[in-house]
PDB file of C-alpha atoms in Angstrom:
ATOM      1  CA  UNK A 994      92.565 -46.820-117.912  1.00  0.00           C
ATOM      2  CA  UNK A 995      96.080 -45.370-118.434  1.00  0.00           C
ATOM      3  CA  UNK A 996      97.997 -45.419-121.391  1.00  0.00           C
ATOM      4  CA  UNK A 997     101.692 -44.276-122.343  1.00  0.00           C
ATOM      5  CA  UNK A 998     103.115 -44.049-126.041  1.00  0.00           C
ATOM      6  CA  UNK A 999     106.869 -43.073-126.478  1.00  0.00           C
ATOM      7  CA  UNK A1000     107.504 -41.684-130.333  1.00  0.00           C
ATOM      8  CA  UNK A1001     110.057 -43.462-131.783  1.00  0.00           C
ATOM      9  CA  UNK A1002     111.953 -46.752-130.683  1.00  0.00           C
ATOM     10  CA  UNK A1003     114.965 -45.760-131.329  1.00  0.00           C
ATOM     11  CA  UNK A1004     116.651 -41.883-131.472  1.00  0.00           C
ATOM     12  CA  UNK A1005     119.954 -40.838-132.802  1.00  0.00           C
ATOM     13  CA  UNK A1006     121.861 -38.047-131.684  1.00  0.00           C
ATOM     14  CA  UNK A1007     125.259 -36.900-132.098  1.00  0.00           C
ATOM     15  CA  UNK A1008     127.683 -36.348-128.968  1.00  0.00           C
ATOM     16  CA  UNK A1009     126.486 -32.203-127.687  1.00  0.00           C
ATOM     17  CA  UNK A1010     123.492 -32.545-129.080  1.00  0.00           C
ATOM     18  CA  UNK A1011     119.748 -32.015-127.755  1.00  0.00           C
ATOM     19  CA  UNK A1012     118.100 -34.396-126.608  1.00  0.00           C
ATOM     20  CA  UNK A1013     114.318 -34.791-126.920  1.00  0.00           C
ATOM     21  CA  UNK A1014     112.639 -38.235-126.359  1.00  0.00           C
ATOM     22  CA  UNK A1015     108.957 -37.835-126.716  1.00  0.00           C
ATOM     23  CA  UNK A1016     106.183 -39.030-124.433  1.00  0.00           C
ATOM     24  CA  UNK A1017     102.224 -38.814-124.477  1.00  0.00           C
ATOM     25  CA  UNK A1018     100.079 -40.226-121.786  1.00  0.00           C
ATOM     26  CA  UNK A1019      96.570 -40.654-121.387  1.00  0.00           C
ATOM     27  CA  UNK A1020      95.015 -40.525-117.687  1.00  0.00           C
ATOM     28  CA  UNK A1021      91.284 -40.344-116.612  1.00  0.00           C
ATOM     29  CA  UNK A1022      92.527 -38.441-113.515  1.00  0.00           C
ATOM     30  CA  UNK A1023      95.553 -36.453-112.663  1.00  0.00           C
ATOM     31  CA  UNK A1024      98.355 -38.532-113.487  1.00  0.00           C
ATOM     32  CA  UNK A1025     101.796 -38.842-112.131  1.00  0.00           C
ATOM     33  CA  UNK A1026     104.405 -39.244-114.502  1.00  0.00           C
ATOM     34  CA  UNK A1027     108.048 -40.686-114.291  1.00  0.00           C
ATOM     35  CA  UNK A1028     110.750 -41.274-116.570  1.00  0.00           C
ATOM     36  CA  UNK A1029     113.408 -44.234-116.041  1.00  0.00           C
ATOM     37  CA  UNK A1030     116.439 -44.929-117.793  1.00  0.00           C
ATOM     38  CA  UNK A1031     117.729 -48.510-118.368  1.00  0.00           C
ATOM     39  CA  UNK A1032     121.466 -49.154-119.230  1.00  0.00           C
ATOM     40  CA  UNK A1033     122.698 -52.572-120.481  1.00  0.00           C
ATOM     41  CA  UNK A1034     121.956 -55.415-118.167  1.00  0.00           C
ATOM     42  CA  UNK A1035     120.831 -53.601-115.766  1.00  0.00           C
ATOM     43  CA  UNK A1036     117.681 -52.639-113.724  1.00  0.00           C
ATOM     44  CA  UNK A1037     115.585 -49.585-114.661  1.00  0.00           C
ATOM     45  CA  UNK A1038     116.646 -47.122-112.275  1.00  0.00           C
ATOM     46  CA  UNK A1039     114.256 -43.370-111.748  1.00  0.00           C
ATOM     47  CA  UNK A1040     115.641 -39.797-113.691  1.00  0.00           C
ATOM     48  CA  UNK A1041     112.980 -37.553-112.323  1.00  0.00           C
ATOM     49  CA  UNK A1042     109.099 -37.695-111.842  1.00  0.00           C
ATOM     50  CA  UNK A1043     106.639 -34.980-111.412  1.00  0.00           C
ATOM     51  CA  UNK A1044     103.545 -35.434-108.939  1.00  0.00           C
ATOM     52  CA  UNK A1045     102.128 -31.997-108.051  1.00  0.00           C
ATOM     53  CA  UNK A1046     103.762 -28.406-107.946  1.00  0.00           C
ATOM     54  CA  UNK A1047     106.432 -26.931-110.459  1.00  0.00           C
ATOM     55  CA  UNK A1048     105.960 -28.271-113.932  1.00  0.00           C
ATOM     56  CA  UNK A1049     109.606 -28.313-115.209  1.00  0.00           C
ATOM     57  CA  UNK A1050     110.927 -31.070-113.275  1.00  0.00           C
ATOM     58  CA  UNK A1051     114.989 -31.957-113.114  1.00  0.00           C
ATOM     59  CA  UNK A1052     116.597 -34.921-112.785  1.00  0.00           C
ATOM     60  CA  UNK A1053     119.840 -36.585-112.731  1.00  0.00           C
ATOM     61  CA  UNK A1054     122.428 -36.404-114.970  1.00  0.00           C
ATOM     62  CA  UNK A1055     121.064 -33.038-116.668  1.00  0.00           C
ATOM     63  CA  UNK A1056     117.766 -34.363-117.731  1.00  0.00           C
ATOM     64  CA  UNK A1057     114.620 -32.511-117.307  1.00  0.00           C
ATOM     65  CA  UNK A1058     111.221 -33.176-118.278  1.00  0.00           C
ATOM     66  CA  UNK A1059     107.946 -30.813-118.613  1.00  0.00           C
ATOM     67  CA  UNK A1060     104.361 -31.747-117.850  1.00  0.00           C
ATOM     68  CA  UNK A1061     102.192 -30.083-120.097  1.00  0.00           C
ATOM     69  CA  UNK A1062      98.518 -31.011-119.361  1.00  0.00           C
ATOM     70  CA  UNK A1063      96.898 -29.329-122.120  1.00  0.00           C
ATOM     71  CA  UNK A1064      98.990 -31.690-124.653  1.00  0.00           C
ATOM     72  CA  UNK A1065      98.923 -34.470-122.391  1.00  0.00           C
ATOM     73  CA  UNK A1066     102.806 -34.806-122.527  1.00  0.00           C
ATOM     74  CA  UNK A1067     105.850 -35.265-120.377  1.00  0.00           C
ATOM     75  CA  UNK A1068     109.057 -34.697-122.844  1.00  0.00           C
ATOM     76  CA  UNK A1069     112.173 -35.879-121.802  1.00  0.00           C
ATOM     77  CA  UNK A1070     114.983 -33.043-122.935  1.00  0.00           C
ATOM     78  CA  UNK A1071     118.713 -32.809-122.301  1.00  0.00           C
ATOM     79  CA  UNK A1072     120.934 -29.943-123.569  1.00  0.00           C
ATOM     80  CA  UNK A1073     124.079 -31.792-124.763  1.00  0.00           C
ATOM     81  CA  UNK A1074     124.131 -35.652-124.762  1.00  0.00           C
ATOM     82  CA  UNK A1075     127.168 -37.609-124.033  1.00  0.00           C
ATOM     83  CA  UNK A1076     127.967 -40.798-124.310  1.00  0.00           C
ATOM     84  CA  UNK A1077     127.165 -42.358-121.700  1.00  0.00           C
ATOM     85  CA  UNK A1078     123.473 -41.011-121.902  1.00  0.00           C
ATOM     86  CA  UNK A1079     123.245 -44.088-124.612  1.00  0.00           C
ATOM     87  CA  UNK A1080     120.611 -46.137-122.902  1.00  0.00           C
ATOM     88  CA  UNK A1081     116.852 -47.123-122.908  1.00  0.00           C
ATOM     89  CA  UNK A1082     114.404 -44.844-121.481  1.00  0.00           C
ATOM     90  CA  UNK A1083     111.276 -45.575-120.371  1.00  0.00           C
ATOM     91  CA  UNK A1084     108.176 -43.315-119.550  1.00  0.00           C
ATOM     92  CA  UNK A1085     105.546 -43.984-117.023  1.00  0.00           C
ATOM     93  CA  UNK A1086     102.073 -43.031-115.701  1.00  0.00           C
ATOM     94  CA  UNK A1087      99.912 -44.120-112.387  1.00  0.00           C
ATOM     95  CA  UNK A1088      96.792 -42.681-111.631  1.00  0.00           C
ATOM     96  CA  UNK A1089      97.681 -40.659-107.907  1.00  0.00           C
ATOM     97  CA  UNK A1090      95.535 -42.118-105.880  1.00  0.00           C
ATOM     98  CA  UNK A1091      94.393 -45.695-104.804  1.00  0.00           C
ATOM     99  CA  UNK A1092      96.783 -48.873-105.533  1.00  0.00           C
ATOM    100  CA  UNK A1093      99.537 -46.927-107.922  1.00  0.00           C
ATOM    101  CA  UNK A1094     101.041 -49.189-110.373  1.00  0.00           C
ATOM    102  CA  UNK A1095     102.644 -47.640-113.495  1.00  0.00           C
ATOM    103  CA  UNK A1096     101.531 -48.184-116.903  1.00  0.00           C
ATOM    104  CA  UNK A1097     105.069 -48.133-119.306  1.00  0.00           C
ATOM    105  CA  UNK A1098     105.420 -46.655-122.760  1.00  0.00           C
ATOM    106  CA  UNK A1099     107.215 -49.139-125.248  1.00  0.00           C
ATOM    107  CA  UNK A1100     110.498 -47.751-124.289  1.00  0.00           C
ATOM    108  CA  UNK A1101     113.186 -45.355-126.321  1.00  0.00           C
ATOM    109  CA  UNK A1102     116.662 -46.334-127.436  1.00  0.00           C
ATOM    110  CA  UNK A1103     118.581 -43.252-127.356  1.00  0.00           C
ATOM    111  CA  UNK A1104     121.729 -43.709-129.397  1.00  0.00           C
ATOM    112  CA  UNK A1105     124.732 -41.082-129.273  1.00  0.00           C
ATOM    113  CA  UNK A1106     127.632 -41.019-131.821  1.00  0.00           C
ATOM    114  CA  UNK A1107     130.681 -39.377-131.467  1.00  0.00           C
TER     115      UNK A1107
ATOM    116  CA  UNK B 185     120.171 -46.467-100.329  1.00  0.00           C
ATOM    117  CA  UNK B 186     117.567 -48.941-101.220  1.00  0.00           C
ATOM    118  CA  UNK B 187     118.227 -51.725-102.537  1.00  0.00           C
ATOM    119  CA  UNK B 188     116.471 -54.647-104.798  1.00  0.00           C
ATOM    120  CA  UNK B 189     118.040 -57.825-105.589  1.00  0.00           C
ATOM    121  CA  UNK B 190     116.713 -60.867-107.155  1.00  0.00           C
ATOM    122  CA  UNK B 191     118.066 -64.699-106.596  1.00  0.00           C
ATOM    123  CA  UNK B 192     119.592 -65.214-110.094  1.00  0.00           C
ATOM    124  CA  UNK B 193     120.827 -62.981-113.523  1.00  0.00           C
ATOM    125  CA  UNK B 194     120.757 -65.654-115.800  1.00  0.00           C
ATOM    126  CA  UNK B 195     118.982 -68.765-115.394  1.00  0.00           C
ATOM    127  CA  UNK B 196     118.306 -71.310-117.937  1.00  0.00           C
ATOM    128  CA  UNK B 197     115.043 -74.430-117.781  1.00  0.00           C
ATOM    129  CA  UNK B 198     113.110 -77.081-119.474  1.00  0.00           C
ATOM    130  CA  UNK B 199     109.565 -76.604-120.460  1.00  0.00           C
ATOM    131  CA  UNK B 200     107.134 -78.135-118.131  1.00  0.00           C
ATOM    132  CA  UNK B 201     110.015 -77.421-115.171  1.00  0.00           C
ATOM    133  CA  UNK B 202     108.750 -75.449-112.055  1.00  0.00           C
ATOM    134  CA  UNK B 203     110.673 -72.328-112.219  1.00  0.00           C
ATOM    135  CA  UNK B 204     111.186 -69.937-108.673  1.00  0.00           C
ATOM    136  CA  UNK B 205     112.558 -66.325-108.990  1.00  0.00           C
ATOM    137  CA  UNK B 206     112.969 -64.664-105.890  1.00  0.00           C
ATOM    138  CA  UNK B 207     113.204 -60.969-104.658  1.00  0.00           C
ATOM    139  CA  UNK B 208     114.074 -59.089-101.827  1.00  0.00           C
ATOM    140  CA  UNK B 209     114.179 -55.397-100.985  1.00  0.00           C
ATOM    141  CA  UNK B 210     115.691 -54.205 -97.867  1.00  0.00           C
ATOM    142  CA  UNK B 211     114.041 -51.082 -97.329  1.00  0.00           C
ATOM    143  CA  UNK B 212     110.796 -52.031 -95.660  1.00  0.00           C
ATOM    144  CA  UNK B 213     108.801 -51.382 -98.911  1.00  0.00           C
ATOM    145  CA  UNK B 214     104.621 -52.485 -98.531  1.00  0.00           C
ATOM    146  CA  UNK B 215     104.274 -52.944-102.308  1.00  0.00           C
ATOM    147  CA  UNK B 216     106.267 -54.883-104.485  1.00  0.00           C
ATOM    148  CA  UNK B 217     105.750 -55.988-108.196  1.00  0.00           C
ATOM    149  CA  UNK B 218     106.939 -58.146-110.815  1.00  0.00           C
ATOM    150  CA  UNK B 219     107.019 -57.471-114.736  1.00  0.00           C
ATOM    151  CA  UNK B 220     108.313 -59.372-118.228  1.00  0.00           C
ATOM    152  CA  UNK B 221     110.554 -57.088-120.417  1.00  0.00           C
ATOM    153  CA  UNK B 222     110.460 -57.891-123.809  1.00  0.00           C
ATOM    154  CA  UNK B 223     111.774 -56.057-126.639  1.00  0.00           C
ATOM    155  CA  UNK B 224     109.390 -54.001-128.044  1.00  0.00           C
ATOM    156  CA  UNK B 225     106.797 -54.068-125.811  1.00  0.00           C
ATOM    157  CA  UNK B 226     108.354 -52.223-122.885  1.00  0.00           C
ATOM    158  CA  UNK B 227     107.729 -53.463-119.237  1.00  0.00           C
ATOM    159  CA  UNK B 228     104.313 -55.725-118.753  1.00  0.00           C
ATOM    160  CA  UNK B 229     103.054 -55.825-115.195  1.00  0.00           C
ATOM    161  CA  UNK B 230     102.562 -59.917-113.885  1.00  0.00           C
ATOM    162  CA  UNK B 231     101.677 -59.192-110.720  1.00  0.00           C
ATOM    163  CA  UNK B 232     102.315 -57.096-107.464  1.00  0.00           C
ATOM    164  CA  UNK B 233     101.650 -57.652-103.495  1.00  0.00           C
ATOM    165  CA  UNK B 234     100.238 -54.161-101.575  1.00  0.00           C
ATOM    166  CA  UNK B 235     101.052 -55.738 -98.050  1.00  0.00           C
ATOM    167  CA  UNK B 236     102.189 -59.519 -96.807  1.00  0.00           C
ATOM    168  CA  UNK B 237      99.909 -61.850 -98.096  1.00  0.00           C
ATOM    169  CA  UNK B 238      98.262 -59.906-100.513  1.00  0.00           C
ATOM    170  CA  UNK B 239      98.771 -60.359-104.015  1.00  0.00           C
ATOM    171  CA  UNK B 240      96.850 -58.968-107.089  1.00  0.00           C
ATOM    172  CA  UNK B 241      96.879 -59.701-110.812  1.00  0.00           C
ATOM    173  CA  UNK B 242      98.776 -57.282-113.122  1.00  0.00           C
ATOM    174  CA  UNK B 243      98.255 -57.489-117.274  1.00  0.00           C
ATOM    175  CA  UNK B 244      99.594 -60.616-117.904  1.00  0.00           C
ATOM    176  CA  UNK B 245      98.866 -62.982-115.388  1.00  0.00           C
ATOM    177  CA  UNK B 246      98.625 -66.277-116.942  1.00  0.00           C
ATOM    178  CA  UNK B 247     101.161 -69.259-116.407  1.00  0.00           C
ATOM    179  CA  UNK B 248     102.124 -67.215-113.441  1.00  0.00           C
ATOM    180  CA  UNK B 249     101.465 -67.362-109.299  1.00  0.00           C
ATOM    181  CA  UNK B 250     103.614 -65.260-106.620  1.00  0.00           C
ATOM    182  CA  UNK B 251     104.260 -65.968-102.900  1.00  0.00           C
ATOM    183  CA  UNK B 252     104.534 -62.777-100.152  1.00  0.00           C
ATOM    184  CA  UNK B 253     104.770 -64.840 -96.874  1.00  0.00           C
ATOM    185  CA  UNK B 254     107.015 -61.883 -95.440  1.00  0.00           C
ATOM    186  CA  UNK B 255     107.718 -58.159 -96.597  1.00  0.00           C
ATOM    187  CA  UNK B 256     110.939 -58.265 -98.048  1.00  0.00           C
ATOM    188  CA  UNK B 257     110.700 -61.124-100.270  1.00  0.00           C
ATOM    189  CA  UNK B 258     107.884 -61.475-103.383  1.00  0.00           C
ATOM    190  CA  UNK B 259     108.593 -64.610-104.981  1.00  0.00           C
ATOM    191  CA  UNK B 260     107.444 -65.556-108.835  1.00  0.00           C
ATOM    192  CA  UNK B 261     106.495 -68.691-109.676  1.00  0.00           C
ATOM    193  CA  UNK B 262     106.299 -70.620-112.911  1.00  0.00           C
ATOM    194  CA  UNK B 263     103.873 -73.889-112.382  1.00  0.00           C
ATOM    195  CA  UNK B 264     104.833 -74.892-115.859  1.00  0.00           C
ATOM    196  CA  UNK B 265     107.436 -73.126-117.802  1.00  0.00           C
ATOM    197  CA  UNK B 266     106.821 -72.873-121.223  1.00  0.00           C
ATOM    198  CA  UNK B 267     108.902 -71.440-124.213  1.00  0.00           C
ATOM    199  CA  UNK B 268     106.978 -68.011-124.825  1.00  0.00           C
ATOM    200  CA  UNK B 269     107.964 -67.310-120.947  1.00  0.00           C
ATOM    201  CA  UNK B 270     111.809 -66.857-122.100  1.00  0.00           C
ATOM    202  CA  UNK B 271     112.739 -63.237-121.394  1.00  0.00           C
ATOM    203  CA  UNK B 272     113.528 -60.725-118.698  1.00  0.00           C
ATOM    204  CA  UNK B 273     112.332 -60.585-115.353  1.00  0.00           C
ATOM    205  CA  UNK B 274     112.543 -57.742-113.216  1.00  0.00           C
ATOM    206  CA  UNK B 275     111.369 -57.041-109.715  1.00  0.00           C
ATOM    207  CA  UNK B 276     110.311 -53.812-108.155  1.00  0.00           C
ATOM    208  CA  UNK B 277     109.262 -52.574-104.583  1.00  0.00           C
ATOM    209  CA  UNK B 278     108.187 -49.078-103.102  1.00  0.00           C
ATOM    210  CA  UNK B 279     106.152 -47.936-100.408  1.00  0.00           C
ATOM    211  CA  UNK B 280     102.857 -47.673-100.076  1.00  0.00           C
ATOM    212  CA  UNK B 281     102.015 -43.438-101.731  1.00  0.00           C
ATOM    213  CA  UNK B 282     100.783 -42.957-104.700  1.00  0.00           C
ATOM    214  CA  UNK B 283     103.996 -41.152-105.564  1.00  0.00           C
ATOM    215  CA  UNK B 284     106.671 -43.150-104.302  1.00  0.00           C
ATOM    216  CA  UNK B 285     109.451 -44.498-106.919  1.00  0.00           C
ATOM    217  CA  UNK B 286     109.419 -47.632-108.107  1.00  0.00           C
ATOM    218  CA  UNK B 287     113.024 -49.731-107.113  1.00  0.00           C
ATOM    219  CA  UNK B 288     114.063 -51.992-109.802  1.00  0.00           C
ATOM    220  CA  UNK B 289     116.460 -55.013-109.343  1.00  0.00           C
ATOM    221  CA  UNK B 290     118.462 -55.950-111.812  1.00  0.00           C
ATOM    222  CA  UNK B 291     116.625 -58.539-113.152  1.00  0.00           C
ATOM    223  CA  UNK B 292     116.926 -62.239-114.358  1.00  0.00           C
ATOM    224  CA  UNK B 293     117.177 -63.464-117.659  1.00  0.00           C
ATOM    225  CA  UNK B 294     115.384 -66.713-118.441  1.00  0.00           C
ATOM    226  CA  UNK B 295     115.350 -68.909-120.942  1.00  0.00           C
ATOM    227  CA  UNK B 296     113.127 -71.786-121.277  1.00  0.00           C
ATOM    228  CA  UNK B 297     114.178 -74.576-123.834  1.00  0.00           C
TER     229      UNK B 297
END
């Protein structure tokens, strides 16, 4: 069984700030690991995902994300936030083989003030 | 690009009514899903269809059936809507690897009086 906890429901950041939206996965077998961002009234659409290869994965809109096996983790990071990163962001896990659904985390409300 | 849309956005019916929400991707996609959103507890998988036809149970099945009679179109189907099935519906398809990204719709809202 697969299982995804995001810390924090909700994360505040000022406008040029980092961004760091935490995720921790467990996975009986490699996992692979997305992370989607939702904006208002709208479908989740994909920011990056890492399979195999190159740990560090990038995404759109300046996001990047690192898989760290030994601390069973997949942080979300962004140099400087602006304001239209202020959205919901989900992380994900699917076992990568067989019939992949993806197991969700709770989901992150990343706020950004001016 | 690929594309996921789903019948209605907002969509509004009385318990005990026989609800139909309907998807359909455009992008030749084997697998397709559906999930409830609610806040707090993220995305929560209903059900999903690996091929025409084929349908398997997800979390949360009960109070819920689906319909894949062809590959672009997964339909959801309340026999019996019921109050606690007010919320956010959104469909998904990919195809058929392990790694392949998940398309989302933009989901429907319903609300069940």
């Amino acid at each position: 069984a697969q299982s995804v906890t995001q810390l924090g429901s909700h994360v505040s950041v000022s406008e040029g700030a980092l961004v760091l939206l935490r995720c921790n996965y467990s996975s009986s077998v490699p996992p692979y690991l997305f992370w989607y961002v939702q904006y208002p009234n709208q479908g989740l659409q994909l920011l990056l995902k890492y399979t195999t290869g190159a740990t560090l994965v990038k995404g759109i809109n300046g996001f990047e994300a690192e898989f760290k096996k030994s601390e069973t983790s997949f942080h979300l990071t962004k140099p400087s936030a602006h304001m239209s990163d202020a959205a919901e962001y989900f992380c994900a896990v699917t076992k990568g083989s067989g019939y992949s659904t993806l197991t969700f985390g709770k989901g992150t409300m990343l706020l950004v003030s001016p | 690009d690929v594309k996921v849309t789903q019948s209605s956005r907002y969509l509004v019916k009385r318990t005990g009514e026989k609800v139909f929400l309907e998807c359909v991707q455009d992008m030749d996609h084997e697998n397709m899903f559906w999930y409830r959103q609610d806040p707090g507890l993220g995305l929560r998988l209903i059900y999903f269809s690996y091929d025409v036809k084929m349908k398997e149970k997800g979390d949360i099945p009960e109070g819920y059936s689906v319909s894949r009679e062809k590959k672009e179109r997964f339909s959801l189907i309340l026999e019996s809507a019921s109050t606690n099935q007010t919320s956010m519906y959104l469909c998904a398809s990919k195809l058929a690897g392990a790694a392949d990204t998940q398309y989302f719709g933009p989901g429907t809202r319903l609300t069940v009086l």
